[in-house]
Amino acid sequence: MKKFNIPEWAYEFHGHKCPFMPIGFRMGKLAMEKLGVSQSLNHEMHVFSEMGIAHPQGCMQDGIMASTGATFGKGMIEKLYYGKVAATFWYPSKGAVRIFLKNEFADKLTPHEFFKYRKQGVEPSEIPEDVRQDIINMVLIASEKELFTVKMLPDFDYKPVKGSFLKSKCEQCGEYVFERYLRVREGKKVCIPCSEHNNSEVTMPRPK
Amino acid sequence: MKKFNIPEWAYEFHGHKCPFMPIGFRMGKLAMEKLGVSQSLNHEMHVFSEMGIAHPQGCMQDGIMASTGATFGKGMIEKLYYGKVAATFWYPSKGAVRIFLKNEFADKLTPHEFFKYRKQGVEPSEIPEDVRQDIINMVLIASEKELFTVKMLPDFDYKPVKGSFLKSKCEQCGEYVFERYLRVREGKKVCIPCSEHNNSEVTMPRPK
């Protein structure tokens, strides 16, 4: 039986051994294969993860970052808040693909002892090593077909926000602020906390 | 001169050698030292990064994740969109600390050849190795005092959103969805894309 290989540093980065980091790692590898690309060293691949907040299995995203190089720090992965174990991978001039963890595979994992511990509130690093290794092995030996639904998205289009190096000092606290986030208060250019403008206010783009 | 050490895998994860990943790595290390904790294996430390979108230097966040273990996948780091090279680190029962990259150190880096390349649109991995190594060395040999403004936040309080394992299948597309993200359309429990509800709508918490 062929066993998929995950580099040890990906576990070190993630902090613990769990099944979802490897699932994400494999999703990322498969997406790169489908798009014919390798790890993004800079700002090539964009990932739109369908994960949200306050539910498990987000660990998948650490695996995606580790395999694709589309990291949070480089601004290449964001959440869509749909609550699904799925992500769309877009690589300029190569196209896009959506990968979803099959319900059937999720159902296969659910009865595993690993989740009995998790549902009792036991943190992953506290779960016995053999239990963790066993569920990780289920992920590593599964075929891609068993794991994922893959859909190429020929019409996918995305235009990243244009970046800027411009920054200046907040005229109140003196800290450097990138221009996009400067606000105005009593005529002074200030950072958002110094502006004291309501930070839950919303601005919307004008409809086209 | 003492030189700070960054593990090679942190560069591998990040994808390229640049000064801001190491700056973030050092921020995270310093925060852990101030709070008296080590790398978070599970869901201990929370990071509130003041970075936003469409400006450089976000790479810092990959360094923060690598040193603290507060990763995006585990839901432990989020952006405040203030456009500053700063973050607040909160560890339950240990407290919180804000670390800001001093303007003076930012000004010291600015004239470096590395940024001449960056401003011409050259991606980090394409910049000559000696140029990159030179600016990284500036970060690795700097003292903490030269790099950062550190402020302990004794009154900081935060209540993470309570998690849930509950999920069910979207009655339209059949894919598993975590409950928080189920919506209703024509009486059926559906995922957000199947709901076709306007996805730029906003809901607000009732004022207390």
CSV table of C-alpha atoms in Angstrom, one decimal:
chain,number,residue,atom,x,y,z
A,1,MET,CA,0.0,0.0,0.0
A,2,LYS,CA,1.5,3.4,-1.0
A,3,LYS,CA,1.8,5.8,1.8
A,4,PHE,CA,1.8,9.6,1.2
A,5,ASN,CA,4.7,11.4,2.7
A,6,ILE,CA,4.4,14.6,4.7
A,7,PRO,CA,7.6,16.4,5.7
A,8,GLU,CA,8.3,16.4,9.5
A,9,TRP,CA,8.6,20.3,9.5
A,10,ALA,CA,4.9,20.5,8.5
A,11,TYR,CA,4.0,18.8,11.8
A,12,GLU,CA,6.5,21.0,13.7
A,13,PHE,CA,4.9,24.1,12.3
A,14,HIS,CA,1.4,22.9,13.0
A,15,GLY,CA,2.3,22.0,16.6
A,16,HIS,CA,0.5,18.6,16.9
A,17,LYS,CA,-0.3,15.4,15.0
A,18,CYS,CA,-3.9,15.3,13.8
A,19,PRO,CA,-5.6,14.0,10.6
A,20,PHE,CA,-6.7,17.3,9.2
A,21,MET,CA,-3.3,18.9,8.6
A,22,PRO,CA,-2.3,15.9,6.4
A,23,ILE,CA,-5.7,16.1,4.6
A,24,GLY,CA,-5.0,19.8,3.8
A,25,PHE,CA,-1.4,18.9,2.8
A,26,ARG,CA,-2.7,16.4,0.3
A,27,MET,CA,-5.4,18.8,-1.0
A,28,GLY,CA,-2.7,21.3,-1.7
A,29,LYS,CA,-0.5,18.7,-3.4
A,30,LEU,CA,-3.4,17.5,-5.6
A,31,ALA,CA,-4.3,21.1,-6.5
A,32,MET,CA,-0.7,21.8,-7.6
A,33,GLU,CA,-0.7,18.7,-9.7
A,34,LYS,CA,-4.0,19.5,-11.3
A,35,LEU,CA,-2.8,23.1,-12.2
A,36,GLY,CA,0.7,21.9,-13.2
A,37,VAL,CA,2.6,24.1,-10.7
A,38,SER,CA,5.0,23.6,-7.8
A,39,GLN,CA,5.2,25.3,-4.3
A,40,SER,CA,4.6,29.0,-4.6
A,41,LEU,CA,7.8,30.8,-3.4
A,42,ASN,CA,6.2,34.2,-3.5
A,43,HIS,CA,2.7,35.4,-4.4
A,44,GLU,CA,1.6,33.0,-7.1
A,45,MET,CA,-1.2,30.7,-5.8
A,46,HIS,CA,-4.2,32.1,-4.1
A,47,VAL,CA,-6.3,29.8,-1.8
A,48,PHE,CA,-10.0,30.4,-0.9
A,49,SER,CA,-10.7,28.1,2.0
A,50,GLU,CA,-14.3,27.4,2.8
A,51,MET,CA,-13.5,27.0,6.5
A,52,GLY,CA,-15.0,29.4,9.1
A,53,ILE,CA,-14.7,30.0,12.8
A,54,ALA,CA,-15.6,28.0,15.8
A,55,HIS,CA,-15.7,24.6,14.2
A,56,PRO,CA,-13.0,21.9,14.0
A,57,GLN,CA,-11.0,20.7,11.1
A,58,GLY,CA,-9.6,24.1,10.2
A,59,CYS,CA,-6.2,22.4,10.8
A,60,MET,CA,-6.5,21.4,7.1
A,61,GLN,CA,-5.5,25.0,6.3
A,62,ASP,CA,-2.1,24.6,7.9
A,63,GLY,CA,-1.5,21.6,5.6
A,64,ILE,CA,-2.6,23.6,2.6
A,65,MET,CA,-0.2,26.4,3.4
A,66,ALA,CA,2.6,24.0,4.0
A,67,SER,CA,2.3,22.2,0.7
A,68,THR,CA,1.3,25.0,-1.6
A,69,GLY,CA,3.3,27.9,-0.2
A,70,ALA,CA,0.1,30.0,-0.3
A,71,THR,CA,0.6,31.3,3.3
A,72,PHE,CA,-1.4,33.6,5.5
A,73,GLY,CA,1.6,35.8,6.1
A,74,LYS,CA,2.0,36.4,2.3
A,75,GLY,CA,-1.7,37.1,2.1
A,76,MET,CA,-2.3,34.1,-0.2
A,77,ILE,CA,-5.0,32.3,1.8
A,78,GLU,CA,-8.3,33.5,3.1
A,79,LYS,CA,-11.5,32.1,4.5
A,80,LEU,CA,-14.9,32.2,2.9
A,81,TYR,CA,-16.7,31.2,6.1
A,82,TYR,CA,-18.9,28.5,4.5
A,83,GLY,CA,-18.1,25.8,7.2
A,84,LYS,CA,-16.9,23.2,4.6
A,85,VAL,CA,-13.8,21.1,4.4
A,86,ALA,CA,-13.1,22.5,0.9
A,87,ALA,CA,-10.9,25.1,-0.9
A,88,THR,CA,-10.5,26.7,-4.3
A,89,PHE,CA,-6.9,27.0,-5.5
A,90,TRP,CA,-6.3,29.7,-8.2
A,91,TYR,CA,-3.0,30.1,-9.9
A,92,PRO,CA,-2.8,33.0,-12.4
A,93,SER,CA,-2.7,31.9,-16.0
A,94,LYS,CA,-3.1,28.2,-14.9
A,95,GLY,CA,-6.6,28.3,-13.7
A,96,ALA,CA,-8.5,27.2,-10.7
A,97,VAL,CA,-9.7,24.0,-9.0
A,98,ARG,CA,-12.0,23.3,-6.1
A,99,ILE,CA,-11.3,20.3,-3.9
A,100,PHE,CA,-13.8,19.0,-1.3
A,101,LEU,CA,-13.2,16.3,1.3
A,102,LYS,CA,-15.8,13.7,0.5
A,103,ASN,CA,-18.6,13.1,3.0
A,104,GLU,CA,-17.9,9.4,2.8
A,105,PHE,CA,-14.3,9.9,3.9
A,106,ALA,CA,-15.4,12.2,6.7
A,107,ASP,CA,-17.9,9.5,7.8
A,108,LYS,CA,-15.1,7.0,7.7
A,109,LEU,CA,-13.0,9.0,10.1
A,110,THR,CA,-15.9,10.0,12.5
A,111,PRO,CA,-16.1,6.8,14.6
A,112,HIS,CA,-12.3,6.8,15.2
A,113,GLU,CA,-11.1,7.0,18.8
A,114,PHE,CA,-9.3,10.2,18.0
A,115,PHE,CA,-12.7,12.1,17.8
A,116,LYS,CA,-13.9,10.5,21.1
A,117,TYR,CA,-11.0,12.3,22.8
A,118,ARG,CA,-11.6,15.5,20.9
A,119,LYS,CA,-15.3,15.7,21.7
A,120,GLN,CA,-14.4,15.3,25.4
A,121,GLY,CA,-12.3,18.4,25.0
A,122,VAL,CA,-8.9,16.6,24.9
A,123,GLU,CA,-6.4,18.7,22.9
A,124,PRO,CA,-4.7,16.8,20.0
A,125,SER,CA,-1.2,16.8,21.5
A,126,GLU,CA,-2.7,15.1,24.7
A,127,ILE,CA,-4.2,12.2,22.7
A,128,PRO,CA,-2.2,8.9,22.9
A,129,GLU,CA,0.4,8.8,20.1
A,130,ASP,CA,-0.8,5.5,18.7
A,131,VAL,CA,-4.3,6.8,18.4
A,132,ARG,CA,-3.1,9.8,16.5
A,133,GLN,CA,-0.8,7.8,14.3
A,134,ASP,CA,-3.5,5.4,13.4
A,135,ILE,CA,-5.9,8.0,12.1
A,136,ILE,CA,-3.1,9.9,10.3
A,137,ASN,CA,-2.3,6.6,8.5
A,138,MET,CA,-5.9,6.4,7.3
A,139,VAL,CA,-5.3,9.7,5.6
A,140,LEU,CA,-1.9,8.8,4.3
A,141,ILE,CA,-2.9,5.5,2.7
A,142,ALA,CA,-6.2,6.6,1.2
A,143,SER,CA,-6.4,7.2,-2.6
A,144,GLU,CA,-7.1,10.6,-3.9
A,145,LYS,CA,-10.3,9.3,-5.3
A,146,GLU,CA,-11.4,8.1,-1.8
A,147,LEU,CA,-10.5,11.4,-0.3
A,148,PHE,CA,-11.6,14.2,-2.6
A,149,THR,CA,-14.1,15.5,-5.1
A,150,VAL,CA,-12.1,17.6,-7.6
A,151,LYS,CA,-13.7,20.1,-9.9
A,152,MET,CA,-11.8,22.2,-12.4
A,153,LEU,CA,-13.2,25.8,-12.6
A,154,PRO,CA,-12.6,27.1,-16.1
A,155,ASP,CA,-14.6,30.3,-15.6
A,156,PHE,CA,-13.0,31.2,-12.3
A,157,ASP,CA,-11.8,34.8,-12.3
A,158,TYR,CA,-10.2,36.8,-9.5
A,159,LYS,CA,-8.5,40.2,-9.4
A,160,PRO,CA,-6.3,40.6,-6.3
A,161,VAL,CA,-6.3,44.0,-4.6
A,162,LYS,CA,-3.4,46.1,-5.8
A,163,GLY,CA,-0.7,46.5,-3.2
A,164,SER,CA,1.1,49.7,-2.1
A,165,PHE,CA,4.3,50.4,-0.2
A,166,LEU,CA,3.1,53.8,0.9
A,167,LYS,CA,3.0,54.4,4.6
A,168,SER,CA,3.2,57.4,7.0
A,169,LYS,CA,3.2,58.1,10.7
A,170,CYS,CA,-0.1,58.4,12.6
A,171,GLU,CA,-0.2,62.1,13.6
A,172,GLN,CA,-1.5,61.0,17.1
A,173,CYS,CA,0.5,58.0,18.3
A,174,GLY,CA,3.4,58.4,15.9
A,175,GLU,CA,3.4,54.7,14.7
A,176,TYR,CA,3.9,53.9,11.0
A,177,VAL,CA,0.7,53.0,9.2
A,178,PHE,CA,0.2,51.7,5.6
A,179,GLU,CA,-1.8,54.5,3.9
A,180,ARG,CA,-4.9,52.3,3.1
A,181,TYR,CA,-5.6,52.2,6.9
A,182,LEU,CA,-5.1,55.9,7.7
A,183,ARG,CA,-8.2,57.7,8.8
A,184,VAL,CA,-8.9,61.4,9.6
A,185,ARG,CA,-9.8,62.9,13.0
A,186,GLU,CA,-10.0,66.6,13.6
A,187,GLY,CA,-8.0,67.2,10.4
A,188,LYS,CA,-5.1,64.9,11.4
A,189,LYS,CA,-4.2,61.7,9.6
A,190,VAL,CA,-4.4,59.0,12.2
A,191,CYS,CA,-4.4,55.2,12.6
A,192,ILE,CA,-7.7,53.4,13.2
A,193,PRO,CA,-7.4,53.0,17.0
A,194,CYS,CA,-6.4,56.7,17.4
A,195,SER,CA,-9.3,57.7,15.1
A,196,GLU,CA,-11.8,56.3,17.6
A,197,HIS,CA,-14.3,55.8,14.7
A,198,ASN,CA,-16.7,53.0,15.3
A,199,ASN,CA,-14.7,50.0,14.3
A,200,SER,CA,-17.8,47.9,13.5
A,201,GLU,CA,-19.0,50.3,10.8
A,202,VAL,CA,-19.3,48.9,7.3
A,203,THR,CA,-18.4,50.4,3.9
A,204,MET,CA,-19.7,48.8,0.7
A,205,PRO,CA,-18.5,49.2,-2.8
A,206,ARG,CA,-20.9,51.1,-5.1
A,207,PRO,CA,-22.8,48.6,-7.3
A,208,LYS,CA,-21.6,48.5,-10.9
B,1,MET,CA,27.8,39.9,18.0
B,2,LYS,CA,25.0,37.5,19.0
B,3,LYS,CA,23.0,36.3,16.0
B,4,PHE,CA,19.4,35.1,16.5
B,5,ASN,CA,18.7,31.7,15.1
B,6,ILE,CA,15.7,30.8,12.9
B,7,PRO,CA,15.0,27.2,12.0
B,8,GLU,CA,15.5,26.4,8.4
B,9,TRP,CA,12.0,24.9,8.1
B,10,ALA,CA,10.5,28.3,8.9
B,11,TYR,CA,12.1,29.6,5.6
B,12,GLU,CA,10.9,26.5,3.8
B,13,PHE,CA,7.3,27.0,5.0
B,14,HIS,CA,7.4,30.7,4.1
B,15,GLY,CA,8.8,30.0,0.6
B,16,HIS,CA,11.5,32.7,0.3
B,17,LYS,CA,14.1,34.5,2.4
B,18,CYS,CA,13.0,38.1,3.3
B,19,PRO,CA,13.5,40.3,6.4
B,20,PHE,CA,9.9,40.3,7.6
B,21,MET,CA,9.4,36.6,8.3
B,22,PRO,CA,12.4,36.7,10.7
B,23,ILE,CA,11.0,39.9,12.3
B,24,GLY,CA,7.8,38.1,13.0
B,25,PHE,CA,9.6,35.1,14.3
B,26,ARG,CA,11.5,37.3,16.7
B,27,MET,CA,8.3,39.1,17.8
B,28,GLY,CA,6.7,35.7,18.6
B,29,LYS,CA,9.7,34.5,20.6
B,30,LEU,CA,9.8,37.7,22.6
B,31,ALA,CA,6.1,37.6,23.3
B,32,MET,CA,6.4,34.0,24.5
B,33,GLU,CA,9.3,35.1,26.8
B,34,LYS,CA,7.3,38.0,28.2
B,35,LEU,CA,4.3,35.8,28.9
B,36,GLY,CA,6.5,32.9,30.2
B,37,VAL,CA,5.2,30.3,27.7
B,38,SER,CA,6.5,28.0,25.0
B,39,GLN,CA,5.2,27.1,21.5
B,40,SER,CA,1.5,26.5,21.6
B,41,LEU,CA,0.9,22.9,20.5
B,42,ASN,CA,-2.8,23.2,20.3
B,43,HIS,CA,-5.1,26.2,20.9
B,44,GLU,CA,-3.4,28.2,23.6
B,45,MET,CA,-2.0,31.5,22.3
B,46,HIS,CA,-4.1,33.9,20.3
B,47,VAL,CA,-2.5,36.5,18.1
B,48,PHE,CA,-4.2,39.7,16.9
B,49,SER,CA,-2.1,40.9,14.0
B,50,GLU,CA,-2.4,44.6,13.1
B,51,MET,CA,-1.6,43.8,9.4
B,52,GLY,CA,-4.2,44.3,6.7
B,53,ILE,CA,-4.4,43.6,2.9
B,54,ALA,CA,-2.6,45.0,-0.1
B,55,HIS,CA,0.5,46.3,1.7
B,56,PRO,CA,3.9,44.6,2.2
B,57,GLN,CA,5.5,43.2,5.3
B,58,GLY,CA,2.7,40.8,6.1
B,59,CYS,CA,5.4,38.1,5.8
B,60,MET,CA,5.9,38.9,9.5
B,61,GLN,CA,2.8,36.8,10.3
B,62,ASP,CA,4.4,33.6,8.9
B,63,GLY,CA,7.2,34.2,11.3
B,64,ILE,CA,4.8,34.7,14.2
B,65,MET,CA,3.0,31.5,13.4
B,66,ALA,CA,6.2,29.6,13.1
B,67,SER,CA,7.6,30.6,16.5
B,68,THR,CA,4.4,30.7,18.6
B,69,GLY,CA,2.4,27.8,17.1
B,70,ALA,CA,-0.6,30.2,16.9
B,71,THR,CA,-1.4,29.2,13.4
B,72,PHE,CA,-4.0,30.3,10.9
B,73,GLY,CA,-5.2,26.7,10.4
B,74,LYS,CA,-5.8,26.3,14.2
B,75,GLY,CA,-7.7,29.6,14.1
B,76,MET,CA,-5.2,31.2,16.5
B,77,ILE,CA,-4.2,34.3,14.4
B,78,GLU,CA,-6.4,36.9,12.9
B,79,LYS,CA,-5.9,40.3,11.3
B,80,LEU,CA,-7.1,43.6,12.7
B,81,TYR,CA,-6.6,45.5,9.5
B,82,TYR,CA,-4.8,48.5,11.0
B,83,GLY,CA,-1.9,48.5,8.5
B,84,LYS,CA,0.8,48.3,11.2
B,85,VAL,CA,3.7,46.0,11.8
B,86,ALA,CA,2.4,45.0,15.2
B,87,ALA,CA,0.6,42.3,17.0
B,88,THR,CA,-1.0,41.5,20.4
B,89,PHE,CA,-0.3,38.1,21.8
B,90,TRP,CA,-2.8,36.7,24.4
B,91,TYR,CA,-2.3,33.6,26.4
B,92,PRO,CA,-5.1,32.6,28.7
B,93,SER,CA,-4.2,33.0,32.4
B,94,LYS,CA,-0.8,34.5,31.4
B,95,GLY,CA,-1.9,37.8,30.0
B,96,ALA,CA,-1.3,39.8,26.9
B,97,VAL,CA,1.5,41.8,25.3
B,98,ARG,CA,1.6,44.1,22.3
B,99,ILE,CA,4.8,44.2,20.2
B,100,PHE,CA,5.4,46.9,17.6
B,101,LEU,CA,8.3,47.2,15.1
B,102,LYS,CA,9.9,50.5,15.9
B,103,ASN,CA,9.7,53.2,13.2
B,104,GLU,CA,13.5,53.7,13.7
B,105,PHE,CA,14.2,50.1,12.7
B,106,ALA,CA,11.8,50.3,9.8
B,107,ASP,CA,13.6,53.4,8.7
B,108,LYS,CA,16.9,51.6,9.0
B,109,LEU,CA,15.8,48.9,6.7
B,110,THR,CA,14.1,51.1,4.1
B,111,PRO,CA,17.2,52.3,2.1
B,112,HIS,CA,18.4,48.7,1.7
B,113,GLU,CA,18.9,47.4,-1.8
B,114,PHE,CA,16.3,44.6,-1.0
B,115,PHE,CA,13.5,47.2,-1.1
B,116,LYS,CA,14.8,48.8,-4.4
B,117,TYR,CA,14.2,45.4,-6.0
B,118,ARG,CA,10.8,45.0,-4.2
B,119,LYS,CA,9.5,48.4,-5.3
B,120,GLN,CA,10.4,47.5,-8.9
B,121,GLY,CA,8.2,44.5,-8.5
B,122,VAL,CA,10.9,41.9,-8.2
B,123,GLU,CA,9.6,39.0,-6.1
B,124,PRO,CA,11.7,38.1,-3.0
B,125,SER,CA,12.9,34.7,-4.3
B,126,GLU,CA,14.3,36.5,-7.4
B,127,ILE,CA,16.4,39.0,-5.5
B,128,PRO,CA,20.2,38.1,-5.4
B,129,GLU,CA,20.9,35.8,-2.5
B,130,ASP,CA,23.6,38.1,-1.0
B,131,VAL,CA,21.2,41.0,-0.9
B,132,ARG,CA,18.6,39.0,0.9
B,133,GLN,CA,21.1,37.5,3.4
B,134,ASP,CA,22.5,40.9,4.2
B,135,ILE,CA,19.1,42.4,5.2
B,136,ILE,CA,18.1,39.3,7.1
B,137,ASN,CA,21.4,39.6,9.0
B,138,MET,CA,20.4,43.1,10.0
B,139,VAL,CA,17.3,41.6,11.6
B,140,LEU,CA,19.1,38.7,13.2
B,141,ILE,CA,21.9,40.7,14.9
B,142,ALA,CA,19.7,43.6,16.1
B,143,SER,CA,18.9,43.8,19.8
B,144,GLU,CA,15.3,43.4,21.0
B,145,LYS,CA,15.4,47.0,22.2
B,146,GLU,CA,16.5,48.2,18.7
B,147,LEU,CA,13.7,46.2,17.1
B,148,PHE,CA,10.6,46.4,19.2
B,149,THR,CA,8.3,48.5,21.4
B,150,VAL,CA,6.9,46.1,24.0
B,151,LYS,CA,3.8,46.9,26.1
B,152,MET,CA,2.2,44.6,28.6
B,153,LEU,CA,-1.6,44.8,28.5
B,154,PRO,CA,-2.8,43.9,32.0
B,155,ASP,CA,-6.4,44.8,31.2
B,156,PHE,CA,-6.6,42.8,28.0
B,157,ASP,CA,-9.6,40.5,27.9
B,158,TYR,CA,-10.9,38.2,25.2
B,159,LYS,CA,-13.5,35.5,25.0
B,160,PRO,CA,-13.0,33.2,22.0
B,161,VAL,CA,-16.1,32.0,20.2
B,162,LYS,CA,-17.3,28.7,21.5
B,163,GLY,CA,-16.6,25.8,19.0
B,164,SER,CA,-18.9,23.1,17.9
B,165,PHE,CA,-18.5,19.8,16.2
B,166,LEU,CA,-22.1,19.7,14.9
B,167,LYS,CA,-22.4,19.4,11.1
B,168,SER,CA,-25.0,18.3,8.7
B,169,LYS,CA,-25.5,17.9,4.9
B,170,CYS,CA,-26.7,20.8,2.8
B,171,GLU,CA,-30.1,19.7,1.6
B,172,GLN,CA,-29.3,21.1,-1.9
B,173,CYS,CA,-25.7,20.0,-2.8
B,174,GLY,CA,-25.3,17.3,-0.2
B,175,GLU,CA,-22.0,18.5,1.1
B,176,TYR,CA,-21.2,18.5,4.8
B,177,VAL,CA,-21.5,21.9,6.5
B,178,PHE,CA,-20.7,22.9,10.0
B,179,GLU,CA,-24.0,24.1,11.6
B,180,ARG,CA,-23.1,27.7,12.2
B,181,TYR,CA,-22.9,28.2,8.4
B,182,LEU,CA,-26.2,26.5,7.5
B,183,ARG,CA,-28.9,28.9,6.1
B,184,VAL,CA,-32.5,28.3,5.1
B,185,ARG,CA,-34.0,28.5,1.6
B,186,GLU,CA,-37.5,27.4,0.8
B,187,GLY,CA,-37.6,25.5,4.0
B,188,LYS,CA,-34.5,23.5,3.3
B,189,LYS,CA,-31.2,23.7,5.4
B,190,VAL,CA,-28.6,24.7,2.8
B,191,CYS,CA,-25.0,25.9,2.6
B,192,ILE,CA,-24.3,29.5,2.0
B,193,PRO,CA,-23.6,29.2,-1.8
B,194,CYS,CA,-26.8,27.1,-2.3
B,195,SER,CA,-28.8,29.6,-0.2
B,196,GLU,CA,-28.1,32.3,-2.8
B,197,HIS,CA,-28.6,34.9,0.0
B,198,ASN,CA,-26.7,38.1,-0.7
B,199,ASN,CA,-23.2,37.3,0.6
B,200,SER,CA,-22.3,40.9,1.3
B,201,GLU,CA,-25.1,41.4,3.7
B,202,VAL,CA,-24.1,42.2,7.3
B,203,THR,CA,-25.4,41.1,10.6
B,204,MET,CA,-24.5,42.9,13.8
B,205,PRO,CA,-24.7,41.8,17.4
B,206,ARG,CA,-27.4,43.6,19.5
B,207,PRO,CA,-25.8,46.3,21.6
B,208,LYS,CA,-25.5,45.4,25.3
